[in-house]
């Protein structure tokens, strides 16, 4: 609170000290709560980043390489390996 507020209510110095201590105590508890929330949020963010990194790694593994083949190569492969799906376009 502002100094002008304390003088407008005509508090004694002892009352003002008591009020300020209580206010200080409540502000400290609020700070503690916000610190815990901050830590929880940091933990969630770290977990999300780890999950993202893992997902990217999995996608990299699943990345399919394509090869460009000539018509003769496609025909040869389809005769040698009929179970391979060779797309002609």
Coordinates of C-alpha atoms in Angstrom, one line a residue, residues 17-86:
X17 CA 3.9 -2.4 11.0
X18 CA 1.5 -5.2 11.8
X19 CA -0.5 -4.5 8.6
X20 CA 2.7 -4.4 6.5
X21 CA 4.0 -7.7 8.0
X22 CA 0.7 -9.4 7.1
X23 CA 0.8 -8.0 3.6
X24 CA 4.4 -9.1 3.3
X25 CA 3.5 -12.6 4.4
X26 CA 0.6 -12.8 1.9
X27 CA 2.8 -11.6 -0.9
X28 CA 5.5 -14.1 0.0
X29 CA 2.9 -16.9 -0.2
X30 CA 1.7 -15.7 -3.6
X31 CA 5.2 -15.6 -4.8
X32 CA 5.8 -19.2 -3.6
X33 CA 2.6 -20.3 -5.4
X34 CA 3.6 -18.6 -8.7
X35 CA 7.1 -20.1 -8.4
X36 CA 5.6 -23.6 -8.1
X37 CA 3.4 -22.9 -11.1
X38 CA 6.4 -21.7 -13.0
X39 CA 8.3 -24.9 -12.2
X40 CA 5.3 -27.0 -13.3
X41 CA 5.0 -25.1 -16.6
X42 CA 8.8 -25.5 -17.2
X43 CA 8.4 -29.2 -16.6
X44 CA 5.5 -29.5 -19.1
X45 CA 7.4 -27.4 -21.6
X46 CA 10.4 -29.7 -21.3
X47 CA 8.3 -32.8 -21.7
X48 CA 6.6 -31.3 -24.8
X49 CA 10.0 -30.5 -26.3
X50 CA 11.2 -34.0 -25.6
X51 CA 8.0 -35.5 -27.2
X52 CA 8.5 -33.3 -30.2
X53 CA 12.1 -34.3 -30.6
X54 CA 11.1 -38.0 -30.4
X55 CA 8.3 -37.5 -32.9
X56 CA 10.7 -35.8 -35.3
X57 CA 13.1 -38.7 -34.9
X58 CA 10.4 -41.2 -35.7
X59 CA 9.3 -39.3 -38.7
X60 CA 12.8 -39.2 -40.0
X61 CA 13.0 -43.0 -39.7
X62 CA 9.8 -43.4 -41.6
X63 CA 10.9 -41.0 -44.4
X64 CA 10.7 -43.0 -47.6
X65 CA 13.4 -42.5 -50.2
X66 CA 12.4 -42.4 -53.8
X67 CA 14.5 -43.4 -56.7
X68 CA 14.1 -42.4 -60.3
X69 CA 14.2 -45.3 -62.7
X70 CA 14.1 -45.5 -66.4
X71 CA 11.4 -47.5 -68.2
X72 CA 13.7 -50.4 -68.8
X73 CA 14.8 -50.5 -65.2
X74 CA 11.2 -50.6 -64.1
X75 CA 10.3 -53.4 -66.4
X76 CA 13.4 -55.4 -65.3
X77 CA 12.5 -54.9 -61.6
X78 CA 8.9 -55.9 -62.1
X79 CA 9.9 -59.1 -63.8
X80 CA 12.6 -59.9 -61.3
X81 CA 10.6 -59.0 -58.2
X82 CA 6.8 -59.2 -58.9
X83 CA 6.0 -58.7 -55.2
X84 CA 7.5 -55.1 -55.3
X85 CA 5.0 -52.4 -56.0
X86 CA 6.5 -50.3 -58.8

